[in-house]
Amino acid sequence: MATATGNDTFTWSGIDKNGRNSKGEISAVSSAMAKAQLRRQGIKPKSVKKKSKPLFGSGQGKAIKPSDIAVFTRQMATMMKAGVPLVQAFEIVADGMDKPRMRDLVMQIKNDVASGTGLAPSLEKHPRYFDELFCSLIASGEESGTLEVMLDRVATYKEKTEALKAKIRKAMTYPLAVVSVGVVVTLILMLKVIPVFAETFQNFGSDLPAFTQMVLNMSEFVQEYWFICLLAIVAIAFAFREAKFRSEKFSQWLDKVALKIPVVGGIVHDAVIARFSRTLSTTFAAGVPLVDALESTAGAAGNSVYSRAIRQIKDDVTTGSTLYNSIKATGLFPNLLLQMVSIGEESGALDDMLGKVADHYEAAVDDAVDNLSSLLEPLIMSILGVMVGGLMIAMYLPIFMLGSVI
């Protein structure tokens, strides 16, 4: 399989430096390069064959998710803490991977490290999975000789970040599923059920109620233009996504709107504060200079309004202002964060104080998401009841009127 770097995967068997038979997989441009890599690792190759591509992907198509990277980081941190050598840790972790793509990625990094490349430069070759913040923290750990400690911190950071995202996604899954079912049921009624009633009403010989006539007109419109409506919805969704990623102004406008939406805006605000505190705490504790830590935090804020504010904080700190005064000047951050930063600067425990702020706001997001889910469930059920029930009432209303006349 061609990998993300253009290499192929080869299966090999040979004799390791201890004289034992060994086998495995390796990523290289050619079989000759694969053999050369194996020799540099102290392995005498007997057989090196290009791995055949699976039909229709056969599981190969499963994309690598941020949660996979979080699990990988935690496993590596555990191995390093146990005293397992780095290269061997990669092999053990790769053997336990279920996703072929993730296993190939780990083996590529392992091969780079085994050939003498540092861990951080090896990770930097895969920016799609390891961002600048991740790589800079690992580089700090390598330079200071505390790689196992840094891996543990990065793993904790990734786990908490992904847990926060998963909590929000989980809260939105049920409402979206119910709304989707409601839309499908409504379309079925519009396309299949209401036309049957329409044929019956043609023989009534009297005017239909306004509500019933409106529903019949809607049904006729959907029957005639449903394909155009579907294309329009897809086109709008595609245009929205493209505008969000390609237009910086549109993306910034969406971020501003997200902060102003009732209930949801509060969750977005707390999530951004939690992410800001967690990222700055992790980078500062890793020994990254405050200015560089703020730059990394701005990139990980997740909201353009706060990203600009954090970069302004960085500029103020660069000119000699304290972090407390710089954050306060933006007017965007809560008083709790300001007080904890002030205490942290005075006591020299800024990373601990920021960690406590992150814990507080992560818990606040959890509670808010749970409350939002409880609020949305009856609201959505009421809306669906009105939609579906309204259609049925519109269809039976003429029959009720006919019965009263008789």
mmCIF file of C-alpha atoms in Angstrom:
data_model
loop_
_atom_site.group_PDB
_atom_site.id
_atom_site.type_symbol
_atom_site.label_atom_id
_atom_site.label_comp_id
_atom_site.label_asym_id
_atom_site.label_seq_id
_atom_site.Cartn_x
_atom_site.Cartn_y
_atom_site.Cartn_z
ATOM 1 C CA MET A 1 0.000 0.000 0.000
ATOM 2 C CA ALA A 2 1.307 3.437 -0.841
ATOM 3 C CA THR A 3 1.672 5.395 2.330
ATOM 4 C CA ALA A 4 1.139 9.048 3.028
ATOM 5 C CA THR A 5 4.796 9.750 2.185
ATOM 6 C CA GLY A 6 4.764 7.815 -1.082
ATOM 7 C CA ASN A 7 6.525 4.750 0.370
ATOM 8 C CA ASP A 8 5.425 1.130 0.053
ATOM 9 C CA THR A 9 5.065 -1.413 2.832
ATOM 10 C CA PHE A 10 7.296 -4.506 2.713
ATOM 11 C CA THR A 11 7.111 -7.686 4.758
ATOM 12 C CA TRP A 12 10.472 -9.043 5.808
ATOM 13 C CA SER A 13 12.072 -11.937 7.623
ATOM 14 C CA GLY A 14 15.646 -12.169 8.841
ATOM 15 C CA ILE A 15 18.041 -12.587 11.751
ATOM 16 C CA ASP A 16 18.305 -9.863 14.379
ATOM 17 C CA LYS A 17 21.462 -8.727 16.177
ATOM 18 C CA ASN A 18 20.944 -11.451 18.825
ATOM 19 C CA GLY A 19 20.931 -14.198 16.213
ATOM 20 C CA ARG A 20 17.213 -14.912 16.486
ATOM 21 C CA ASN A 21 14.774 -15.277 13.600
ATOM 22 C CA SER A 22 12.587 -12.215 13.295
ATOM 23 C CA LYS A 23 9.994 -10.801 10.919
ATOM 24 C CA GLY A 24 7.832 -7.763 10.486
ATOM 25 C CA GLU A 25 6.870 -4.901 8.196
ATOM 26 C CA ILE A 26 8.826 -1.868 7.045
ATOM 27 C CA SER A 27 8.022 1.207 4.957
ATOM 28 C CA ALA A 28 10.457 2.165 2.179
ATOM 29 C CA VAL A 29 10.648 3.455 -1.381
ATOM 30 C CA SER A 30 11.976 0.140 -2.719
ATOM 31 C CA SER A 31 13.028 -3.297 -1.538
ATOM 32 C CA ALA A 32 16.689 -2.254 -1.723
ATOM 33 C CA MET A 33 16.035 0.690 0.583
ATOM 34 C CA ALA A 34 14.063 -1.610 2.899
ATOM 35 C CA LYS A 35 17.039 -3.975 3.130
ATOM 36 C CA ALA A 36 19.366 -1.037 3.803
ATOM 37 C CA GLN A 37 17.133 0.173 6.646
ATOM 38 C CA LEU A 38 17.041 -3.311 8.142
ATOM 39 C CA ARG A 39 20.835 -3.597 8.042
ATOM 40 C CA ARG A 40 21.162 -0.229 9.821
ATOM 41 C CA GLN A 41 18.945 -1.687 12.547
ATOM 42 C CA GLY A 42 21.278 -4.674 12.926
ATOM 43 C CA ILE A 43 19.012 -7.101 11.085
ATOM 44 C CA LYS A 44 20.318 -9.455 8.396
ATOM 45 C CA PRO A 45 17.392 -9.709 5.920
ATOM 46 C CA LYS A 46 16.565 -13.067 4.339
ATOM 47 C CA SER A 47 13.382 -12.109 2.497
ATOM 48 C CA VAL A 48 11.880 -8.722 1.676
ATOM 49 C CA LYS A 49 8.614 -8.696 -0.260
ATOM 50 C CA LYS A 50 6.262 -5.882 -1.160
ATOM 51 C CA LYS A 51 2.986 -6.197 0.723
ATOM 52 C CA SER A 52 0.029 -6.823 -1.573
ATOM 53 C CA LYS A 53 -2.797 -4.291 -1.596
ATOM 54 C CA PRO A 54 -6.069 -5.517 -0.081
ATOM 55 C CA LEU A 55 -9.161 -5.697 -2.268
ATOM 56 C CA PHE A 56 -11.547 -2.770 -1.829
ATOM 57 C CA GLY A 57 -9.568 -1.577 1.178
ATOM 58 C CA SER A 58 -10.737 -4.411 3.497
ATOM 59 C CA GLY A 59 -10.502 -2.157 6.505
ATOM 60 C CA GLN A 60 -7.574 -0.211 5.056
ATOM 61 C CA GLY A 61 -9.811 2.745 4.353
ATOM 62 C CA LYS A 62 -10.515 3.506 8.022
ATOM 63 C CA ALA A 63 -9.164 6.979 8.574
ATOM 64 C CA ILE A 64 -6.898 7.856 11.472
ATOM 65 C CA LYS A 65 -8.823 9.928 14.014
ATOM 66 C CA PRO A 66 -7.503 12.294 16.702
ATOM 67 C CA SER A 67 -8.695 9.771 19.286
ATOM 68 C CA ASP A 68 -6.323 7.192 17.727
ATOM 69 C CA ILE A 69 -3.433 9.623 18.161
ATOM 70 C CA ALA A 70 -4.447 10.168 21.798
ATOM 71 C CA VAL A 71 -4.429 6.399 22.453
ATOM 72 C CA PHE A 72 -1.083 6.017 20.681
ATOM 73 C CA THR A 73 0.453 8.820 22.770
ATOM 74 C CA ARG A 74 -0.808 7.296 26.024
ATOM 75 C CA GLN A 75 0.559 3.861 25.068
ATOM 76 C CA MET A 76 3.953 5.337 24.211
ATOM 77 C CA ALA A 77 4.004 7.275 27.501
ATOM 78 C CA THR A 78 3.223 4.078 29.423
ATOM 79 C CA MET A 79 5.980 2.154 27.607
ATOM 80 C CA MET A 80 8.559 4.867 28.201
ATOM 81 C CA LYS A 81 7.664 5.093 31.896
ATOM 82 C CA ALA A 82 8.147 1.325 32.158
ATOM 83 C CA GLY A 83 11.684 1.723 30.804
ATOM 84 C CA VAL A 84 11.024 0.116 27.395
ATOM 85 C CA PRO A 85 13.465 1.417 24.726
ATOM 86 C CA LEU A 86 11.851 3.828 22.269
ATOM 87 C CA VAL A 87 12.174 1.684 19.131
ATOM 88 C CA GLN A 88 10.924 -1.429 20.918
ATOM 89 C CA ALA A 89 8.027 0.589 22.338
ATOM 90 C CA PHE A 90 6.992 1.488 18.803
ATOM 91 C CA GLU A 91 7.022 -2.176 17.786
ATOM 92 C CA ILE A 92 4.918 -3.242 20.796
ATOM 93 C CA VAL A 93 2.381 -0.461 20.218
ATOM 94 C CA ALA A 94 2.181 -1.181 16.483
ATOM 95 C CA ASP A 95 1.482 -4.877 17.125
ATOM 96 C CA GLY A 96 -1.569 -3.922 19.166
ATOM 97 C CA MET A 97 -3.036 -1.595 16.525
ATOM 98 C CA ASP A 98 -6.259 -2.728 14.841
ATOM 99 C CA LYS A 99 -6.251 -0.072 12.119
ATOM 100 C CA PRO A 100 -3.811 -0.881 9.306
ATOM 101 C CA ARG A 101 -3.295 2.802 8.532
ATOM 102 C CA MET A 102 -2.461 3.594 12.135
ATOM 103 C CA ARG A 103 -0.112 0.620 12.310
ATOM 104 C CA ASP A 104 1.665 1.755 9.130
ATOM 105 C CA LEU A 105 2.004 5.281 10.528
ATOM 106 C CA VAL A 106 3.566 3.989 13.741
ATOM 107 C CA MET A 107 5.967 1.779 11.795
ATOM 108 C CA GLN A 108 7.019 4.686 9.587
ATOM 109 C CA ILE A 109 7.840 6.769 12.664
ATOM 110 C CA LYS A 110 9.639 3.810 14.236
ATOM 111 C CA ASN A 111 11.776 3.292 11.126
ATOM 112 C CA ASP A 112 12.744 6.980 11.060
ATOM 113 C CA VAL A 113 13.688 6.888 14.743
ATOM 114 C CA ALA A 114 15.628 3.629 14.281
ATOM 115 C CA SER A 115 17.632 5.203 11.451
ATOM 116 C CA GLY A 116 18.830 7.991 13.759
ATOM 117 C CA THR A 117 16.185 10.680 13.318
ATOM 118 C CA GLY A 118 14.839 12.312 16.464
ATOM 119 C CA LEU A 119 11.278 11.598 17.545
ATOM 120 C CA ALA A 120 10.079 15.181 17.022
ATOM 121 C CA PRO A 121 11.471 15.432 13.448
ATOM 122 C CA SER A 122 9.955 12.004 12.700
ATOM 123 C CA LEU A 123 6.546 13.222 13.877
ATOM 124 C CA GLU A 124 6.887 16.454 11.893
ATOM 125 C CA LYS A 125 6.855 14.402 8.685
ATOM 126 C CA HIS A 126 3.169 13.693 9.389
ATOM 127 C CA PRO A 127 1.622 17.135 10.041
ATOM 128 C CA ARG A 128 -1.833 15.776 9.274
ATOM 129 C CA TYR A 129 -1.768 13.779 12.506
ATOM 130 C CA PHE A 130 0.786 15.612 14.677
ATOM 131 C CA ASP A 131 0.311 19.363 14.807
ATOM 132 C CA GLU A 132 2.903 21.988 15.609
ATOM 133 C CA LEU A 133 1.994 22.044 19.294
ATOM 134 C CA PHE A 134 2.397 18.253 19.620
ATOM 135 C CA CYS A 135 5.787 18.271 17.891
ATOM 136 C CA SER A 136 7.128 21.272 19.826
ATOM 137 C CA LEU A 137 6.276 19.635 23.159
ATOM 138 C CA ILE A 138 7.990 16.386 22.151
ATOM 139 C CA ALA A 139 11.010 18.377 20.976
ATOM 140 C CA SER A 140 11.173 20.083 24.391
ATOM 141 C CA GLY A 141 11.082 16.682 26.083
ATOM 142 C CA GLU A 142 13.902 15.350 23.890
ATOM 143 C CA GLU A 143 16.071 18.412 24.495
ATOM 144 C CA SER A 144 15.569 18.328 28.277
ATOM 145 C CA GLY A 145 15.912 14.538 28.577
ATOM 146 C CA THR A 146 12.391 14.171 29.981
ATOM 147 C CA LEU A 147 10.708 12.540 27.004
ATOM 148 C CA GLU A 148 8.667 10.101 29.098
ATOM 149 C CA VAL A 149 7.328 12.965 31.262
ATOM 150 C CA MET A 150 6.487 15.026 28.192
ATOM 151 C CA LEU A 151 4.740 12.114 26.495
ATOM 152 C CA ASP A 152 2.615 11.705 29.609
ATOM 153 C CA ARG A 153 1.691 15.399 29.587
ATOM 154 C CA VAL A 154 0.890 15.369 25.881
ATOM 155 C CA ALA A 155 -1.196 12.210 26.327
ATOM 156 C CA THR A 156 -3.160 13.835 29.165
ATOM 157 C CA TYR A 157 -3.679 16.958 27.061
ATOM 158 C CA LYS A 158 -4.906 14.956 24.046
ATOM 159 C CA GLU A 159 -7.176 12.770 26.191
ATOM 160 C CA LYS A 160 -8.851 15.723 27.888
ATOM 161 C CA THR A 161 -9.238 17.595 24.592
ATOM 162 C CA GLU A 162 -10.778 14.600 22.833
ATOM 163 C CA ALA A 163 -13.005 13.833 25.828
ATOM 164 C CA LEU A 164 -14.397 17.362 25.634
ATOM 165 C CA LYS A 165 -15.069 17.017 21.895
ATOM 166 C CA ALA A 166 -16.645 13.579 22.360
ATOM 167 C CA LYS A 167 -18.951 14.937 25.063
ATOM 168 C CA ILE A 168 -20.269 17.649 22.736
ATOM 169 C CA ARG A 169 -20.614 15.244 19.794
ATOM 170 C CA LYS A 170 -22.509 12.760 21.952
ATOM 171 C CA ALA A 171 -24.914 15.458 23.096
ATOM 172 C CA MET A 172 -25.703 16.386 19.490
ATOM 173 C CA THR A 173 -26.030 12.838 18.130
ATOM 174 C CA TYR A 174 -29.470 12.096 19.593
ATOM 175 C CA PRO A 175 -31.143 15.363 18.495
ATOM 176 C CA LEU A 176 -29.708 15.058 14.984
ATOM 177 C CA ALA A 177 -30.862 11.436 14.708
ATOM 178 C CA VAL A 178 -34.393 12.297 15.855
ATOM 179 C CA VAL A 179 -34.601 15.287 13.504
ATOM 180 C CA SER A 180 -33.369 13.148 10.596
ATOM 181 C CA VAL A 181 -36.037 10.512 11.288
ATOM 182 C CA GLY A 182 -38.676 13.227 11.532
ATOM 183 C CA VAL A 183 -37.668 14.734 8.195
ATOM 184 C CA VAL A 184 -37.741 11.305 6.512
ATOM 185 C CA VAL A 185 -41.197 10.532 7.935
ATOM 186 C CA THR A 186 -42.497 13.938 6.811
ATOM 187 C CA LEU A 187 -41.174 13.393 3.278
ATOM 188 C CA ILE A 188 -42.789 9.957 3.114
ATOM 189 C CA LEU A 189 -46.105 11.473 4.161
ATOM 190 C CA MET A 190 -45.727 14.253 1.603
ATOM 191 C CA LEU A 191 -44.801 11.942 -1.269
ATOM 192 C CA LYS A 192 -46.856 8.800 -0.573
ATOM 193 C CA VAL A 193 -49.665 9.350 1.934
ATOM 194 C CA ILE A 194 -50.989 12.843 1.229
ATOM 195 C CA PRO A 195 -51.455 12.201 -2.554
ATOM 196 C CA VAL A 196 -53.852 9.332 -1.662
ATOM 197 C CA PHE A 197 -55.926 11.723 0.442
ATOM 198 C CA ALA A 198 -55.782 14.314 -2.358
ATOM 199 C CA GLU A 199 -57.473 11.890 -4.780
ATOM 200 C CA THR A 200 -60.204 11.256 -2.224
ATOM 201 C CA PHE A 201 -60.786 14.965 -1.629
ATOM 202 C CA GLN A 202 -61.331 15.587 -5.358
ATOM 203 C CA ASN A 203 -64.727 13.851 -5.082
ATOM 204 C CA PHE A 204 -65.938 15.932 -2.147
ATOM 205 C CA GLY A 205 -67.437 18.641 -4.348
ATOM 206 C CA SER A 206 -66.843 21.360 -1.746
ATOM 207 C CA ASP A 207 -64.068 23.692 -0.676
ATOM 208 C CA LEU A 208 -61.392 22.200 1.531
ATOM 209 C CA PRO A 209 -60.267 23.855 4.785
ATOM 210 C CA ALA A 210 -57.467 26.372 4.280
ATOM 211 C CA PHE A 211 -55.057 24.327 6.397
ATOM 212 C CA THR A 212 -55.725 21.173 4.357
ATOM 213 C CA GLN A 213 -55.362 23.067 1.057
ATOM 214 C CA MET A 214 -52.039 24.506 2.193
ATOM 215 C CA VAL A 215 -50.694 21.033 3.031
ATOM 216 C CA LEU A 216 -51.902 19.681 -0.341
ATOM 217 C CA ASN A 217 -50.128 22.527 -2.141
ATOM 218 C CA MET A 218 -46.954 21.774 -0.209
ATOM 219 C CA SER A 219 -47.247 18.090 -1.139
ATOM 220 C CA GLU A 220 -47.694 18.909 -4.837
ATOM 221 C CA PHE A 221 -44.643 21.184 -4.714
ATOM 222 C CA VAL A 222 -42.499 18.500 -3.049
ATOM 223 C CA GLN A 223 -43.665 15.838 -5.539
ATOM 224 C CA GLU A 224 -42.809 18.035 -8.498
ATOM 225 C CA TYR A 225 -39.576 19.617 -7.311
ATOM 226 C CA TRP A 226 -38.187 17.172 -4.719
ATOM 227 C CA PHE A 227 -35.058 16.464 -6.752
ATOM 228 C CA ILE A 228 -34.354 20.156 -7.250
ATOM 229 C CA CYS A 229 -34.904 20.745 -3.509
ATOM 230 C CA LEU A 230 -32.507 17.934 -2.677
ATOM 231 C CA LEU A 231 -29.848 19.356 -5.011
ATOM 232 C CA ALA A 232 -30.367 22.800 -3.506
ATOM 233 C CA ILE A 233 -29.859 21.457 0.039
ATOM 234 C CA VAL A 234 -26.675 19.619 -0.995
ATOM 235 C CA ALA A 235 -25.403 22.702 -2.846
ATOM 236 C CA ILE A 236 -26.087 24.962 0.140
ATOM 237 C CA ALA A 237 -24.341 22.544 2.512
ATOM 238 C CA PHE A 238 -21.332 22.280 0.185
ATOM 239 C CA ALA A 239 -21.162 26.057 -0.317
ATOM 240 C CA PHE A 240 -21.383 26.579 3.455
ATOM 241 C CA ARG A 241 -18.528 24.176 4.114
ATOM 242 C CA GLU A 242 -16.333 25.669 1.384
ATOM 243 C CA ALA A 243 -17.029 29.215 2.539
ATOM 244 C CA LYS A 244 -16.162 28.261 6.110
ATOM 245 C CA PHE A 245 -12.775 26.833 5.121
ATOM 246 C CA ARG A 246 -11.869 29.225 2.303
ATOM 247 C CA SER A 247 -13.243 32.568 3.535
ATOM 248 C CA GLU A 248 -11.558 33.881 6.662
ATOM 249 C CA LYS A 249 -14.170 36.629 7.083
ATOM 250 C CA PHE A 250 -17.060 34.149 6.889
ATOM 251 C CA SER A 251 -15.356 31.839 9.362
ATOM 252 C CA GLN A 252 -14.780 34.722 11.773
ATOM 253 C CA TRP A 253 -18.406 35.783 11.429
ATOM 254 C CA LEU A 254 -19.548 32.236 12.280
ATOM 255 C CA ASP A 255 -17.306 32.199 15.348
ATOM 256 C CA LYS A 256 -18.811 35.505 16.520
ATOM 257 C CA VAL A 257 -22.344 34.225 15.969
ATOM 258 C CA ALA A 258 -21.573 30.970 17.816
ATOM 259 C CA LEU A 259 -20.642 32.968 20.934
ATOM 260 C CA LYS A 260 -23.943 34.890 20.848
ATOM 261 C CA ILE A 261 -26.359 31.966 20.457
ATOM 262 C CA PRO A 262 -28.403 31.486 23.653
ATOM 263 C CA VAL A 263 -27.255 28.481 25.755
ATOM 264 C CA VAL A 264 -24.938 27.231 22.989
ATOM 265 C CA GLY A 265 -22.834 30.394 23.155
ATOM 266 C CA GLY A 266 -22.089 29.752 26.831
ATOM 267 C CA ILE A 267 -20.908 26.226 26.061
ATOM 268 C CA VAL A 268 -18.674 27.487 23.227
ATOM 269 C CA HIS A 269 -17.205 30.161 25.533
ATOM 270 C CA ASP A 270 -16.465 27.705 28.351
ATOM 271 C CA ALA A 271 -14.976 25.193 25.904
ATOM 272 C CA VAL A 272 -12.620 27.844 24.492
ATOM 273 C CA ILE A 273 -11.539 28.948 27.983
ATOM 274 C CA ALA A 274 -10.928 25.307 28.952
ATOM 275 C CA ARG A 275 -8.870 24.723 25.805
ATOM 276 C CA PHE A 276 -6.894 27.947 26.319
ATOM 277 C CA SER A 277 -6.085 27.090 29.932
ATOM 278 C CA ARG A 278 -5.226 23.456 29.217
ATOM 279 C CA THR A 279 -2.966 24.263 26.260
ATOM 280 C CA LEU A 280 -1.142 27.111 27.981
ATOM 281 C CA SER A 281 -0.703 25.028 31.145
ATOM 282 C CA THR A 282 0.734 22.088 29.208
ATOM 283 C CA THR A 283 3.140 24.153 27.083
ATOM 284 C CA PHE A 284 4.319 26.344 29.966
ATOM 285 C CA ALA A 285 4.905 23.307 32.195
ATOM 286 C CA ALA A 286 6.972 21.785 29.391
ATOM 287 C CA GLY A 287 9.412 24.680 29.619
ATOM 288 C CA VAL A 288 8.248 26.413 26.458
ATOM 289 C CA PRO A 289 8.820 30.206 26.708
ATOM 290 C CA LEU A 290 5.605 32.081 27.469
ATOM 291 C CA VAL A 291 5.561 33.976 24.164
ATOM 292 C CA ASP A 292 5.961 30.756 22.165
ATOM 293 C CA ALA A 293 3.400 29.025 24.391
ATOM 294 C CA LEU A 294 0.876 31.792 23.677
ATOM 295 C CA GLU A 295 1.454 31.447 19.936
ATOM 296 C CA SER A 296 0.767 27.700 20.138
ATOM 297 C CA THR A 297 -2.287 28.356 22.310
ATOM 298 C CA ALA A 298 -3.675 30.841 19.779
ATOM 299 C CA GLY A 299 -3.522 28.179 17.081
ATOM 300 C CA ALA A 300 -5.356 25.688 19.301
ATOM 301 C CA ALA A 301 -8.066 28.068 20.581
ATOM 302 C CA GLY A 302 -10.724 26.796 18.178
ATOM 303 C CA ASN A 303 -12.398 30.205 17.807
ATOM 304 C CA SER A 304 -11.046 33.076 15.702
ATOM 305 C CA VAL A 305 -12.308 35.727 18.145
ATOM 306 C CA TYR A 306 -10.195 34.261 20.924
ATOM 307 C CA SER A 307 -7.295 33.424 18.597
ATOM 308 C CA ARG A 308 -6.916 37.128 17.762
ATOM 309 C CA ALA A 309 -7.218 38.026 21.438
ATOM 310 C CA ILE A 310 -4.519 35.521 22.430
ATOM 311 C CA ARG A 311 -2.168 36.877 19.762
ATOM 312 C CA GLN A 312 -2.794 40.356 21.157
ATOM 313 C CA ILE A 313 -1.921 38.979 24.605
ATOM 314 C CA LYS A 314 1.293 37.578 23.141
ATOM 315 C CA ASP A 315 2.212 40.975 21.659
ATOM 316 C CA ASP A 316 1.560 42.705 24.990
ATOM 317 C CA VAL A 317 3.643 40.151 26.900
ATOM 318 C CA THR A 318 6.446 40.621 24.374
ATOM 319 C CA THR A 319 6.533 44.357 25.162
ATOM 320 C CA GLY A 320 6.899 43.646 28.896
ATOM 321 C CA SER A 321 3.337 43.538 30.182
ATOM 322 C CA THR A 322 2.366 40.870 32.723
ATOM 323 C CA LEU A 323 0.194 38.002 31.568
ATOM 324 C CA TYR A 324 -2.556 39.089 33.968
ATOM 325 C CA ASN A 325 -2.722 42.643 32.588
ATOM 326 C CA SER A 326 -2.489 41.411 28.998
ATOM 327 C CA ILE A 327 -5.408 38.994 29.442
ATOM 328 C CA LYS A 328 -7.475 41.585 31.322
ATOM 329 C CA ALA A 329 -6.997 44.148 28.533
ATOM 330 C CA THR A 330 -8.857 41.939 26.036
ATOM 331 C CA GLY A 331 -12.065 41.952 28.082
ATOM 332 C CA LEU A 332 -12.929 38.455 26.842
ATOM 333 C CA PHE A 333 -11.726 36.221 29.650
ATOM 334 C CA PRO A 334 -13.640 35.483 32.886
ATOM 335 C CA ASN A 335 -12.642 36.841 36.274
ATOM 336 C CA LEU A 336 -11.833 33.368 37.633
ATOM 337 C CA LEU A 337 -9.124 32.912 34.999
ATOM 338 C CA LEU A 338 -7.721 36.388 35.688
ATOM 339 C CA GLN A 339 -7.471 35.770 39.430
ATOM 340 C CA MET A 340 -5.857 32.353 39.010
ATOM 341 C CA VAL A 341 -3.323 33.787 36.534
ATOM 342 C CA SER A 342 -2.502 36.571 38.983
ATOM 343 C CA ILE A 343 -1.954 34.054 41.785
ATOM 344 C CA GLY A 344 0.075 31.814 39.481
ATOM 345 C CA GLU A 345 2.376 34.643 38.404
ATOM 346 C CA GLU A 346 2.973 35.736 41.995
ATOM 347 C CA SER A 347 3.568 32.208 43.314
ATOM 348 C CA GLY A 348 5.489 30.850 40.320
ATOM 349 C CA ALA A 349 2.921 28.090 39.824
ATOM 350 C CA LEU A 350 1.221 29.417 36.687
ATOM 351 C CA ASP A 351 0.913 25.983 35.068
ATOM 352 C CA ASP A 352 -0.829 24.525 38.144
ATOM 353 C CA MET A 353 -3.261 27.445 38.369
ATOM 354 C CA LEU A 354 -4.095 27.208 34.674
ATOM 355 C CA GLY A 355 -4.599 23.458 35.044
ATOM 356 C CA LYS A 356 -7.143 24.080 37.814
ATOM 357 C CA VAL A 357 -8.955 26.612 35.610
ATOM 358 C CA ALA A 358 -9.041 24.054 32.782
ATOM 359 C CA ASP A 359 -10.500 21.412 35.137
ATOM 360 C CA HIS A 360 -13.187 23.841 36.277
ATOM 361 C CA TYR A 361 -14.309 24.853 32.794
ATOM 362 C CA GLU A 362 -14.160 21.319 31.433
ATOM 363 C CA ALA A 363 -16.530 20.291 34.232
ATOM 364 C CA ALA A 364 -18.713 23.311 33.435
ATOM 365 C CA VAL A 365 -18.920 22.236 29.780
ATOM 366 C CA ASP A 366 -19.892 18.696 30.851
ATOM 367 C CA ASP A 367 -22.715 20.016 33.019
ATOM 368 C CA ALA A 368 -23.892 22.477 30.375
ATOM 369 C CA VAL A 369 -23.947 19.809 27.669
ATOM 370 C CA ASP A 370 -25.961 17.474 29.906
ATOM 371 C CA ASN A 371 -28.446 20.267 30.627
ATOM 372 C CA LEU A 372 -28.669 21.115 26.932
ATOM 373 C CA SER A 373 -29.426 17.486 26.082
ATOM 374 C CA SER A 374 -32.198 17.401 28.690
ATOM 375 C CA LEU A 375 -33.620 20.623 27.270
ATOM 376 C CA LEU A 376 -33.436 19.570 23.619
ATOM 377 C CA GLU A 377 -35.132 16.174 23.955
ATOM 378 C CA PRO A 378 -38.652 17.393 24.877
ATOM 379 C CA LEU A 379 -38.288 20.397 22.568
ATOM 380 C CA ILE A 380 -37.447 18.244 19.554
ATOM 381 C CA MET A 381 -40.184 15.749 20.336
ATOM 382 C CA SER A 382 -42.693 18.605 20.550
ATOM 383 C CA ILE A 383 -41.573 20.011 17.190
ATOM 384 C CA LEU A 384 -41.777 16.587 15.527
ATOM 385 C CA GLY A 385 -45.199 16.012 17.070
ATOM 386 C CA VAL A 386 -46.432 19.299 15.645
ATOM 387 C CA MET A 387 -44.956 18.514 12.212
ATOM 388 C CA VAL A 388 -46.253 14.964 11.806
ATOM 389 C CA GLY A 389 -49.424 15.489 13.836
ATOM 390 C CA GLY A 390 -50.207 18.662 11.914
ATOM 391 C CA LEU A 391 -50.005 16.834 8.583
ATOM 392 C CA MET A 392 -52.348 14.108 9.791
ATOM 393 C CA ILE A 393 -54.836 16.615 11.249
ATOM 394 C CA ALA A 394 -54.819 18.490 7.934
ATOM 395 C CA MET A 395 -55.712 15.271 6.123
ATOM 396 C CA TYR A 396 -58.481 14.193 8.503
ATOM 397 C CA LEU A 397 -59.988 17.651 8.993
ATOM 398 C CA PRO A 398 -62.179 17.470 5.813
ATOM 399 C CA ILE A 399 -63.402 14.005 6.873
ATOM 400 C CA PHE A 400 -64.398 15.347 10.293
ATOM 401 C CA MET A 401 -66.212 18.258 8.660
ATOM 402 C CA LEU A 402 -68.028 15.905 6.264
ATOM 403 C CA GLY A 403 -69.166 13.767 9.197
ATOM 404 C CA SER A 404 -70.595 16.779 11.024
ATOM 405 C CA VAL A 405 -72.527 17.859 7.901
ATOM 406 C CA ILE A 406 -74.031 14.396 7.504
#
